[in-house]
Amino acid sequence: MYKIIPVPPFDIILFGATGDLARREILPALFRGFSVRQVPEDFRLAGVARAEMSDDEFRALCRDSIRSAQEPQAGEQEVLEKFLRKLSYFPLDATGGAGWDRLAAWPRPDKILTFYLSVGPSVFEQIIDNLKHNNMVRPDCRIVVEKPFGQDLPSSQALNGILAGSFNESQIFRIDHYLGKETVQNLMALRFANVLFEPLWNWQHVEHVQITVSESIGVKGRQGYYDAAGGMRDMVQNHLMQLLCLVAMEPPARFEADAVRDEKLKVIKALRDMSSRDIVRGQYGAAAGMASYLEDSETTYSETESFIALKCRIGNMRWGQTPFYLRTGKRLKARMSEVAVVFKRLPHSIFGLRDQRRNNILAVRLQPDEGITLQVTIKEPGPGGMRLIEVPLDMSFAESLGPEIGTMTNAYERLIMDVIRGNQTLFMRNDEIEAAWRWTDQVIACWSEEGSRPEIYAAGSEGPSAAAALMDYGRQWRVIE
Ligand code: BG6
């Protein structure tokens, strides 16, 4: 059983409380925390949204959302009802100046106060202004913001400016939910808590690194947002960038927020400028009974990429000669995310003329079935000479640590608890996010200047054929399965 350390009592004001993210992730995460007593009895939540609703109607909405996210287990019904009694609702147009009095009087002065903006960035400024005018911003409060954090460098700088106008950087929590995933944090444990890997973790031993975040879902339902963003802004600028940083960064002196974020920032700053020959973009076409991107987006023309693959280089002493391949897409063959570190081959094989040298591959699977696999070469069992085969040393977390591992905590639960504790290690700092946008803007400029269109790939496939060509020198993408 894992150890639960309760967080201190807190008040949280959730803007966008009836929205999709609040219902799908935030409220169920708070309930899970409450049911394992990590969230203390003395917590309260104020839901804010435009719709007119009573406290009881809001609680009924939350009950449904929590039940559909995770069926309460035996005996949890009572806990759920207790949790719901901690929730209140404030119908309010948070972008307007009227009607704030009741909300402004709600927070308890002696409890931790968190504002959670589960709303689009276009309304950040008005909400923050209103918080300020109603004297709700305190030196000890925290503010949580969701992605998309801007659309490019200037808009992210503007958002950072708005936040900095009312909050210190130590009060601002920019969420990238990938950093809350168990295996993503395990990348750091693997690298920095074992003697085995760090000596090999550099250009001399690593042939290349592949990071894949493959999704089987399409864009239907979010087409408005997605068509303006595309895979580069939606996934690479944030989630894949964070994975890249955790693989490539130098060991921080301590596992502390600024020490970790300083090292991540150095990686982003060391990313070389890209050219269009190192970028492949794709868009899914109808196949196997699945609609095309254009159909899902209810449009007849779009240049937005639903798939992107990049060959990146990090210009520093550790990685100078090791390419990092990133790939992400929608409507691919399967949902599969992994980081694969492909080691160089031995310089010589003692086992015969035929080239029996193979690459060791360390694959860290994020989802589904979290775990770590190390591909090693061994002797094929049985008599009749020395033949070599590759086998995986497979460590599925579920097998090693128990099946409940996957349900222990989810990314949002962990991240919200970190907000209450005031621990920013797993959140992005202003300079980090701006550096990531600076690089992203340069990548996007490569194709927007050329006006190139994404290659169509079949829905349910492994992406456009050009992605394979990006893998030069005999390298191959890991199979999506
Ligand atoms: C979100 C993106 O940030 O991450 C979505 O906006 C994507 O497009 C999602 O589907 C993927 O998250 P996960 O946790 O399902 O891998």
Tab-separated table of C-alpha atoms in Angstrom, residues 8-451:
chain	number	residue	atom	x	y	z
A	8	PRO	CA	-3.333	20.940	4.776
A	9	PRO	CA	-6.951	22.193	4.780
A	10	PHE	CA	-7.715	24.386	1.765
A	11	ASP	CA	-10.328	26.366	-0.168
A	12	ILE	CA	-10.379	26.102	-3.933
A	13	ILE	CA	-12.324	28.318	-6.338
A	14	LEU	CA	-12.877	26.537	-9.616
A	15	PHE	CA	-13.672	28.814	-12.569
A	16	GLY	CA	-15.268	26.900	-15.443
A	17	ALA	CA	-16.743	24.461	-12.920
A	18	THR	CA	-19.359	23.070	-15.295
A	19	GLY	CA	-16.920	22.671	-18.181
A	20	ASP	CA	-15.561	19.484	-19.688
A	21	LEU	CA	-12.158	19.507	-17.972
A	22	ALA	CA	-13.598	20.235	-14.539
A	23	ARG	CA	-16.097	17.414	-14.843
A	24	ARG	CA	-13.807	14.874	-16.509
A	25	GLU	CA	-10.597	15.458	-14.547
A	26	ILE	CA	-10.559	18.035	-11.754
A	27	LEU	CA	-13.619	17.060	-9.713
A	28	PRO	CA	-12.991	13.288	-9.971
A	29	ALA	CA	-9.335	13.878	-8.986
A	30	LEU	CA	-10.382	15.858	-5.909
A	31	PHE	CA	-12.852	13.168	-4.980
A	32	ARG	CA	-10.243	10.417	-5.280
A	33	GLY	CA	-7.952	12.466	-3.040
A	34	PHE	CA	-10.793	12.905	-0.565
A	35	SER	CA	-11.689	9.225	-0.547
A	36	VAL	CA	-8.118	8.201	0.357
A	37	ARG	CA	-7.972	11.051	2.927
A	38	GLN	CA	-5.245	12.960	1.156
A	39	VAL	CA	-7.699	15.821	0.789
A	40	PRO	CA	-8.681	16.596	4.373
A	41	GLU	CA	-12.207	16.826	5.724
A	42	ASP	CA	-11.685	20.531	6.165
A	43	PHE	CA	-11.564	21.358	2.476
A	44	ARG	CA	-14.114	23.360	0.484
A	45	LEU	CA	-14.692	24.017	-3.187
A	46	ALA	CA	-16.551	26.904	-4.794
A	47	GLY	CA	-17.637	26.165	-8.347
A	48	VAL	CA	-18.029	29.219	-10.564
A	49	ALA	CA	-19.733	29.247	-13.958
A	50	ARG	CA	-22.352	31.249	-15.835
A	51	ALA	CA	-25.257	28.822	-15.646
A	52	GLU	CA	-27.916	29.551	-13.018
A	53	MET	CA	-27.928	26.629	-10.638
A	54	SER	CA	-28.415	25.928	-6.939
A	55	ASP	CA	-25.783	24.266	-4.759
A	56	ASP	CA	-27.772	21.049	-4.905
A	57	GLU	CA	-28.032	21.106	-8.689
A	58	PHE	CA	-24.283	21.660	-8.937
A	59	ARG	CA	-23.677	18.770	-6.538
A	60	ALA	CA	-25.900	16.534	-8.658
A	61	LEU	CA	-23.869	17.474	-11.737
A	62	CYS	CA	-20.640	16.684	-9.888
A	63	ARG	CA	-22.054	13.390	-8.604
A	64	ASP	CA	-22.765	12.312	-12.196
A	65	SER	CA	-19.339	13.433	-13.410
A	66	ILE	CA	-17.519	11.632	-10.633
A	67	ARG	CA	-19.567	8.480	-11.141
A	68	SER	CA	-18.921	8.410	-14.845
A	69	ALA	CA	-15.186	9.001	-14.348
A	70	GLN	CA	-14.916	6.208	-11.824
A	71	GLU	CA	-17.666	4.055	-10.399
A	72	PRO	CA	-17.498	4.558	-6.606
A	73	GLN	CA	-16.398	1.363	-4.911
A	74	ALA	CA	-18.299	-0.430	-2.172
A	75	GLY	CA	-18.740	1.848	0.818
A	76	GLU	CA	-17.701	4.909	-1.142
A	77	GLN	CA	-21.216	6.166	-1.654
A	78	GLU	CA	-21.263	7.756	1.757
A	79	VAL	CA	-17.848	9.314	1.199
A	80	LEU	CA	-19.073	10.731	-2.097
A	81	GLU	CA	-22.057	12.360	-0.413
A	82	LYS	CA	-19.777	13.800	2.250
A	83	PHE	CA	-17.472	15.135	-0.464
A	84	LEU	CA	-20.377	16.736	-2.309
A	85	ARG	CA	-21.449	18.584	0.823
A	86	LYS	CA	-18.103	20.421	0.682
A	87	LEU	CA	-19.036	21.958	-2.669
A	88	SER	CA	-20.897	25.222	-3.234
A	89	TYR	CA	-21.866	26.931	-6.427
A	90	PHE	CA	-21.646	30.585	-7.485
A	91	PRO	CA	-23.445	31.492	-10.726
A	92	LEU	CA	-21.343	34.319	-12.070
A	93	ASP	CA	-20.098	35.796	-15.305
A	94	ALA	CA	-16.511	35.953	-14.095
A	95	THR	CA	-15.538	38.255	-16.968
A	96	GLY	CA	-18.006	40.905	-15.799
A	97	GLY	CA	-17.649	43.138	-12.765
A	98	ALA	CA	-21.043	42.442	-11.146
A	99	GLY	CA	-22.052	39.829	-8.605
A	100	TRP	CA	-18.673	39.126	-6.997
A	101	ASP	CA	-19.562	40.045	-3.401
A	102	ARG	CA	-20.723	36.623	-2.249
A	103	LEU	CA	-17.711	34.889	-3.796
A	104	ALA	CA	-15.304	37.473	-2.392
A	105	ALA	CA	-16.596	36.766	1.118
A	106	TRP	CA	-16.329	32.985	0.721
A	107	PRO	CA	-12.602	32.159	1.316
A	108	ARG	CA	-11.454	31.534	4.892
A	109	PRO	CA	-8.532	33.830	5.712
A	110	ASP	CA	-6.602	31.164	7.625
A	111	LYS	CA	-6.798	28.421	4.982
A	112	ILE	CA	-4.801	27.911	1.793
A	113	LEU	CA	-6.649	29.530	-1.110
A	114	THR	CA	-6.332	28.338	-4.699
A	115	PHE	CA	-7.882	29.817	-7.830
A	116	TYR	CA	-8.183	27.229	-10.573
A	117	LEU	CA	-8.788	28.746	-14.023
A	118	SER	CA	-10.310	25.889	-15.989
A	119	VAL	CA	-11.251	28.355	-18.719
A	120	GLY	CA	-9.786	29.544	-22.014
A	121	PRO	CA	-6.817	31.950	-21.836
A	122	SER	CA	-8.848	34.720	-23.498
A	123	VAL	CA	-10.659	35.350	-20.182
A	124	PHE	CA	-7.653	35.105	-17.825
A	125	GLU	CA	-7.136	38.843	-17.775
A	126	GLN	CA	-10.708	39.748	-16.863
A	127	ILE	CA	-10.939	37.100	-14.163
A	128	ILE	CA	-7.635	38.156	-12.617
A	129	ASP	CA	-8.663	41.826	-12.726
A	130	ASN	CA	-11.880	40.935	-10.954
A	131	LEU	CA	-10.049	38.911	-8.315
A	132	LYS	CA	-7.834	41.911	-7.717
A	133	HIS	CA	-10.646	44.457	-7.573
A	134	ASN	CA	-12.483	42.312	-5.079
A	135	ASN	CA	-9.389	42.029	-2.858
A	136	MET	CA	-9.280	38.255	-3.249
A	137	VAL	CA	-5.594	38.019	-4.224
A	138	ARG	CA	-3.551	37.285	-1.111
A	139	PRO	CA	0.202	36.834	-0.806
A	140	ASP	CA	-0.270	33.172	0.138
A	141	CYS	CA	-2.820	32.193	-2.528
A	142	ARG	CA	-2.079	30.087	-5.582
A	143	ILE	CA	-3.381	30.240	-9.143
A	144	VAL	CA	-3.589	27.284	-11.514
A	145	VAL	CA	-3.801	27.727	-15.277
A	146	GLU	CA	-4.360	25.165	-17.979
A	147	LYS	CA	-3.035	24.821	-21.473
A	148	PRO	CA	-3.198	26.128	-24.132
A	149	PHE	CA	-0.881	28.687	-22.607
A	150	GLY	CA	-0.820	30.943	-25.631
A	151	GLN	CA	-0.669	30.313	-29.328
A	152	ASP	CA	2.867	31.549	-29.918
A	153	LEU	CA	5.642	33.406	-28.115
A	154	PRO	CA	4.010	36.868	-28.050
A	155	SER	CA	0.677	35.543	-26.748
A	156	SER	CA	2.383	33.416	-24.070
A	157	GLN	CA	4.437	36.430	-23.020
A	158	ALA	CA	1.234	38.449	-22.782
A	159	LEU	CA	-0.351	35.770	-20.561
A	160	ASN	CA	2.736	35.626	-18.370
A	161	GLY	CA	2.558	39.403	-18.093
A	162	ILE	CA	-1.084	39.239	-16.981
A	163	LEU	CA	-0.274	36.654	-14.314
A	164	ALA	CA	2.834	38.504	-13.165
A	165	GLY	CA	0.747	41.660	-12.721
A	166	SER	CA	-1.037	40.088	-9.751
A	167	PHE	CA	0.925	37.012	-8.637
A	168	ASN	CA	4.535	36.112	-7.885
A	169	GLU	CA	6.005	33.317	-9.962
A	170	SER	CA	5.990	31.116	-6.835
A	171	GLN	CA	2.168	31.407	-6.736
A	172	ILE	CA	1.608	30.409	-10.391
A	173	PHE	CA	1.037	26.769	-11.353
A	174	ARG	CA	0.945	26.146	-15.116
A	175	ILE	CA	-0.339	22.629	-15.618
A	176	ASP	CA	1.044	20.181	-18.131
A	177	HIS	CA	-0.738	17.022	-17.092
A	178	TYR	CA	1.998	14.849	-18.641
A	179	LEU	CA	4.271	15.872	-15.788
A	180	GLY	CA	1.800	14.323	-13.356
A	181	LYS	CA	1.909	10.920	-15.021
A	182	GLU	CA	3.546	8.252	-12.904
A	183	THR	CA	5.943	7.030	-15.588
A	184	VAL	CA	6.980	10.500	-16.615
A	185	GLN	CA	8.272	11.089	-13.117
A	186	ASN	CA	9.774	7.655	-13.235
A	187	LEU	CA	12.025	8.848	-16.027
A	188	MET	CA	13.769	10.963	-13.416
A	189	ALA	CA	13.903	8.139	-10.873
A	190	LEU	CA	15.270	5.773	-13.493
A	191	ARG	CA	17.987	8.155	-14.545
A	192	PHE	CA	18.954	9.709	-11.249
A	193	ALA	CA	18.348	6.942	-8.714
A	194	ASN	CA	20.217	4.133	-10.511
A	195	VAL	CA	23.895	3.788	-11.226
A	196	LEU	CA	23.248	1.794	-14.385
A	197	PHE	CA	22.049	4.272	-16.933
A	198	GLU	CA	23.624	7.640	-16.303
A	199	PRO	CA	27.160	6.647	-17.474
A	200	LEU	CA	25.665	5.567	-20.821
A	201	TRP	CA	23.260	8.482	-21.152
A	202	ASN	CA	25.097	10.554	-23.756
A	203	TRP	CA	26.100	10.814	-27.437
A	204	GLN	CA	28.883	8.266	-27.023
A	205	HIS	CA	26.443	5.472	-26.197
A	206	VAL	CA	23.002	6.579	-27.309
A	207	GLU	CA	22.423	6.194	-31.042
A	208	HIS	CA	19.124	8.038	-31.013
A	209	VAL	CA	16.053	8.672	-28.862
A	210	GLN	CA	12.444	8.288	-29.985
A	211	ILE	CA	9.476	9.815	-28.249
A	212	THR	CA	6.050	8.716	-29.445
A	213	VAL	CA	2.662	9.872	-28.238
A	214	SER	CA	0.186	8.085	-30.452
A	215	GLU	CA	-3.555	8.446	-30.023
A	216	SER	CA	-6.361	6.489	-31.633
A	217	ILE	CA	-8.984	9.194	-31.077
A	218	GLY	CA	-9.801	11.782	-33.720
A	219	VAL	CA	-10.477	15.474	-33.312
A	220	LYS	CA	-14.273	15.375	-33.419
A	221	GLY	CA	-15.806	17.381	-30.607
A	222	ARG	CA	-12.781	19.677	-30.236
A	223	GLN	CA	-12.368	20.621	-33.863
A	224	GLY	CA	-12.615	24.378	-33.318
A	225	TYR	CA	-9.714	24.469	-30.908
A	226	TYR	CA	-7.708	21.767	-32.648
A	227	ASP	CA	-7.882	23.189	-36.145
A	228	ALA	CA	-6.379	26.450	-34.885
A	229	ALA	CA	-3.693	24.609	-32.915
A	230	GLY	CA	-2.635	21.405	-34.730
A	231	GLY	CA	-0.373	18.716	-33.319
A	232	MET	CA	2.667	20.967	-32.983
A	233	ARG	CA	0.986	23.427	-30.635
A	234	ASP	CA	-1.380	20.956	-28.979
A	235	MET	CA	1.135	18.229	-28.128
A	236	VAL	CA	4.752	18.951	-29.097
A	237	GLN	CA	5.158	22.414	-27.568
A	238	ASN	CA	4.136	21.055	-24.177
A	239	HIS	CA	3.834	17.308	-23.562
A	240	LEU	CA	6.529	16.007	-25.913
A	241	MET	CA	8.791	18.905	-25.019
A	242	GLN	CA	8.528	17.998	-21.350
A	243	LEU	CA	9.363	14.366	-22.090
A	244	LEU	CA	12.323	15.459	-24.186
A	245	CYS	CA	13.559	17.649	-21.335
A	246	LEU	CA	13.338	14.880	-18.770
A	247	VAL	CA	15.291	12.507	-21.012
A	248	ALA	CA	17.919	15.030	-22.016
A	249	MET	CA	18.481	17.268	-18.996
A	250	GLU	CA	21.537	17.252	-16.787
A	251	PRO	CA	21.020	15.900	-13.274
A	252	PRO	CA	19.772	18.746	-11.091
A	253	ALA	CA	21.673	19.138	-7.837
A	254	ARG	CA	18.500	18.520	-5.878
A	255	PHE	CA	14.989	17.397	-6.693
A	256	GLU	CA	13.639	20.878	-6.158
A	257	ALA	CA	11.427	23.002	-8.318
A	258	ASP	CA	13.896	25.569	-9.574
A	259	ALA	CA	16.822	23.161	-9.793
A	260	VAL	CA	14.758	20.838	-12.039
A	261	ARG	CA	13.295	23.667	-14.083
A	262	ASP	CA	16.674	25.317	-14.607
A	263	GLU	CA	17.949	22.096	-16.170
A	264	LYS	CA	14.881	21.658	-18.365
A	265	LEU	CA	15.195	25.225	-19.578
A	266	LYS	CA	18.799	24.615	-20.639
A	267	VAL	CA	17.657	21.721	-22.835
A	268	ILE	CA	14.993	23.808	-24.563
A	269	LYS	CA	17.452	26.610	-25.139
A	270	ALA	CA	19.960	24.165	-26.601
A	271	LEU	CA	17.495	22.840	-29.210
A	272	ARG	CA	18.853	23.655	-32.646
A	273	ASP	CA	16.745	25.504	-35.156
A	274	MET	CA	14.892	23.135	-37.433
A	275	SER	CA	14.643	23.031	-41.191
A	276	SER	CA	11.686	21.727	-43.166
A	277	ARG	CA	13.525	18.549	-44.222
A	278	ASP	CA	13.417	17.433	-40.582
A	279	ILE	CA	9.667	17.865	-40.251
A	280	VAL	CA	6.869	15.612	-41.497
A	281	ARG	CA	3.252	16.616	-41.128
A	282	GLY	CA	0.212	14.519	-41.809
A	283	GLN	CA	-3.548	14.698	-41.718
A	284	TYR	CA	-5.764	11.636	-41.459
A	285	GLY	CA	-7.935	10.599	-44.343
A	286	ALA	CA	-11.044	8.422	-44.149
A	287	ALA	CA	-10.257	4.714	-43.803
A	288	ALA	CA	-11.548	1.563	-42.153
A	289	GLY	CA	-14.938	3.130	-41.518
A	290	MET	CA	-13.411	6.163	-39.799
A	291	ALA	CA	-14.079	9.708	-40.944
A	292	SER	CA	-11.350	11.954	-42.292
A	293	TYR	CA	-9.872	14.900	-40.423
A	294	LEU	CA	-11.831	17.251	-42.685
A	295	GLU	CA	-15.091	15.440	-41.969
A	296	ASP	CA	-14.374	15.428	-38.224
A	297	SER	CA	-13.574	19.129	-38.458
A	298	GLU	CA	-16.687	19.859	-40.504
A	299	THR	CA	-14.717	21.711	-43.132
A	300	THR	CA	-13.647	21.135	-46.707
A	301	TYR	CA	-10.111	22.461	-46.462
A	302	SER	CA	-7.534	22.634	-43.707
A	303	GLU	CA	-3.751	22.765	-43.566
A	304	THR	CA	-3.676	21.710	-39.924
A	305	GLU	CA	-1.551	18.698	-39.023
A	306	SER	CA	-3.096	15.894	-37.013
A	307	PHE	CA	0.282	14.128	-37.139
A	308	ILE	CA	3.770	15.490	-36.787
A	309	ALA	CA	7.197	13.879	-36.706
A	310	LEU	CA	10.402	15.805	-36.085
A	311	LYS	CA	14.088	15.027	-36.089
A	312	CYS	CA	15.557	17.354	-33.478
A	313	ARG	CA	19.060	18.035	-32.308
A	314	ILE	CA	20.210	19.319	-28.986
A	315	GLY	CA	23.328	21.412	-29.379
A	316	ASN	CA	25.247	20.606	-26.218
A	317	MET	CA	28.172	18.454	-25.155
A	318	ARG	CA	26.029	15.563	-23.957
A	319	TRP	CA	23.828	15.162	-27.021
A	320	GLY	CA	25.603	16.900	-29.902
A	321	GLN	CA	25.518	13.850	-32.199
A	322	THR	CA	22.390	12.085	-31.018
A	323	PRO	CA	19.156	12.838	-32.872
A	324	PHE	CA	15.887	12.973	-30.947
A	325	TYR	CA	12.899	11.870	-32.986
A	326	LEU	CA	9.501	13.071	-31.821
A	327	ARG	CA	6.215	11.796	-33.197
A	328	THR	CA	2.608	12.355	-32.247
A	329	GLY	CA	-0.704	12.006	-34.000
A	330	LYS	CA	-4.413	11.468	-33.802
A	331	ARG	CA	-6.331	8.572	-35.356
A	332	LEU	CA	-3.283	6.361	-35.396
A	333	LYS	CA	-3.264	2.586	-35.068
A	334	ALA	CA	-3.309	2.527	-31.262
A	335	ARG	CA	-3.009	4.602	-28.121
A	336	MET	CA	0.601	4.198	-27.185
A	337	SER	CA	3.082	6.550	-25.600
A	338	GLU	CA	6.670	5.698	-24.951
A	339	VAL	CA	10.174	7.051	-24.743
A	340	ALA	CA	12.734	4.724	-26.350
A	341	VAL	CA	16.449	5.192	-25.845
A	342	VAL	CA	18.266	3.250	-28.560
A	343	PHE	CA	21.866	2.512	-27.641
A	344	LYS	CA	24.723	2.217	-30.116
A	345	ARG	CA	25.895	-1.166	-31.321
A	346	LEU	CA	29.106	-2.721	-30.104
A	347	PRO	CA	32.099	-1.963	-32.324
A	348	HIS	CA	32.803	-5.656	-32.920
A	349	SER	CA	31.000	-8.994	-32.696
A	350	ILE	CA	32.952	-11.978	-31.409
A	351	PHE	CA	30.192	-14.363	-32.444
A	352	GLY	CA	30.861	-14.835	-36.108
A	353	LEU	CA	30.885	-13.227	-39.456
A	354	ARG	CA	27.211	-12.440	-39.710
A	355	ASP	CA	26.516	-9.172	-38.066
A	356	GLN	CA	24.951	-10.138	-34.815
A	357	ARG	CA	25.349	-6.785	-33.206
A	358	ARG	CA	22.066	-5.362	-32.092
A	359	ASN	CA	20.963	-2.197	-30.378
A	360	ASN	CA	19.982	-2.384	-26.758
A	361	ILE	CA	16.780	-0.404	-26.388
A	362	LEU	CA	15.427	0.986	-23.175
A	363	ALA	CA	11.727	1.692	-23.636
A	364	VAL	CA	9.756	3.544	-21.015
A	365	ARG	CA	6.035	3.010	-21.636
A	366	LEU	CA	3.793	5.775	-20.410
A	367	GLN	CA	0.488	4.318	-21.463
A	368	PRO	CA	-1.205	1.970	-21.645
A	369	ASP	CA	0.324	-0.660	-19.346
A	370	GLU	CA	3.002	1.512	-17.763
A	371	GLY	CA	6.390	-0.070	-17.458
A	372	ILE	CA	9.960	-0.336	-18.607
A	373	THR	CA	11.467	-2.749	-21.110
A	374	LEU	CA	15.145	-3.285	-21.804
A	375	GLN	CA	15.859	-5.066	-25.058
A	376	VAL	CA	18.929	-7.296	-24.577
A	377	THR	CA	20.731	-9.875	-26.699
A	378	ILE	CA	21.159	-13.376	-25.268
A	379	LYS	CA	22.065	-16.822	-26.516
A	380	GLU	CA	19.220	-18.661	-28.147
A	381	PRO	CA	18.501	-21.573	-25.816
A	382	GLY	CA	19.297	-25.132	-26.989
A	383	PRO	CA	22.185	-27.007	-28.541
A	384	GLY	CA	23.734	-26.442	-31.948
A	385	GLY	CA	26.028	-23.479	-31.895
A	386	MET	CA	25.964	-19.981	-30.661
A	387	ARG	CA	22.997	-18.121	-32.009
A	388	LEU	CA	21.848	-14.876	-30.562
A	389	ILE	CA	18.353	-13.589	-30.020
A	390	GLU	CA	16.877	-10.411	-28.656
A	391	VAL	CA	14.590	-10.615	-25.671
A	392	PRO	CA	12.896	-7.951	-23.592
A	393	LEU	CA	13.649	-7.639	-19.914
A	394	ASP	CA	10.156	-6.586	-19.162
A	395	MET	CA	9.002	-4.764	-16.094
A	396	SER	CA	5.341	-4.004	-16.141
A	397	PHE	CA	4.558	-1.851	-13.123
A	398	ALA	CA	1.228	-3.624	-12.720
A	399	GLU	CA	2.968	-7.021	-12.478
A	400	SER	CA	5.745	-5.857	-10.187
A	401	LEU	CA	3.893	-3.457	-7.967
A	402	GLY	CA	0.335	-4.769	-8.074
A	403	PRO	CA	-2.619	-4.186	-10.402
A	404	GLU	CA	-3.852	-1.203	-8.414
A	405	ILE	CA	-0.806	0.775	-9.582
A	406	GLY	CA	-2.697	2.272	-12.504
A	407	THR	CA	-5.536	3.478	-10.316
A	408	MET	CA	-3.465	4.686	-7.379
A	409	THR	CA	-3.276	8.278	-8.416
A	410	ASN	CA	-3.830	10.015	-11.664
A	411	ALA	CA	-1.982	12.972	-13.084
A	412	TYR	CA	-4.505	15.598	-11.989
A	413	GLU	CA	-4.792	14.228	-8.494
A	414	ARG	CA	-1.041	14.391	-7.991
A	415	LEU	CA	-0.717	17.835	-9.534
A	416	ILE	CA	-3.567	19.381	-7.540
A	417	MET	CA	-2.067	18.021	-4.324
A	418	ASP	CA	1.258	19.595	-5.314
A	419	VAL	CA	-0.493	22.934	-5.813
A	420	ILE	CA	-1.892	22.784	-2.286
A	421	ARG	CA	1.536	21.868	-0.943
A	422	GLY	CA	3.070	24.724	-2.933
A	423	ASN	CA	5.464	22.371	-4.737
A	424	GLN	CA	6.182	23.657	-8.257
A	425	THR	CA	8.581	20.935	-9.401
A	426	LEU	CA	6.049	19.437	-11.820
A	427	PHE	CA	4.817	22.759	-13.203
A	428	MET	CA	6.223	24.919	-15.945
A	429	ARG	CA	7.964	28.161	-15.187
A	430	ASN	CA	7.432	31.324	-17.252
A	431	ASP	CA	10.875	31.234	-18.900
A	432	GLU	CA	10.520	27.536	-19.718
A	433	ILE	CA	7.199	28.002	-21.448
A	434	GLU	CA	8.442	31.008	-23.396
A	435	ALA	CA	11.568	29.148	-24.528
A	436	ALA	CA	9.358	26.265	-25.691
A	437	TRP	CA	7.200	28.678	-27.683
A	438	ARG	CA	10.249	30.380	-29.212
A	439	TRP	CA	11.414	27.025	-30.600
A	440	THR	CA	7.868	26.000	-31.608
A	441	ASP	CA	7.376	29.243	-33.525
A	442	GLN	CA	10.579	28.605	-35.464
A	443	VAL	CA	9.401	25.088	-36.367
A	444	ILE	CA	5.998	26.345	-37.501
A	445	ALA	CA	7.675	29.085	-39.546
A	446	CYS	CA	9.492	26.349	-41.524
A	447	TRP	CA	6.279	25.144	-43.063
A	448	SER	CA	4.178	28.252	-43.053
A	449	GLU	CA	6.801	30.077	-45.122
A	450	GLU	CA	6.753	27.254	-47.663
A	451	GLY	CA	2.974	26.853	-47.584
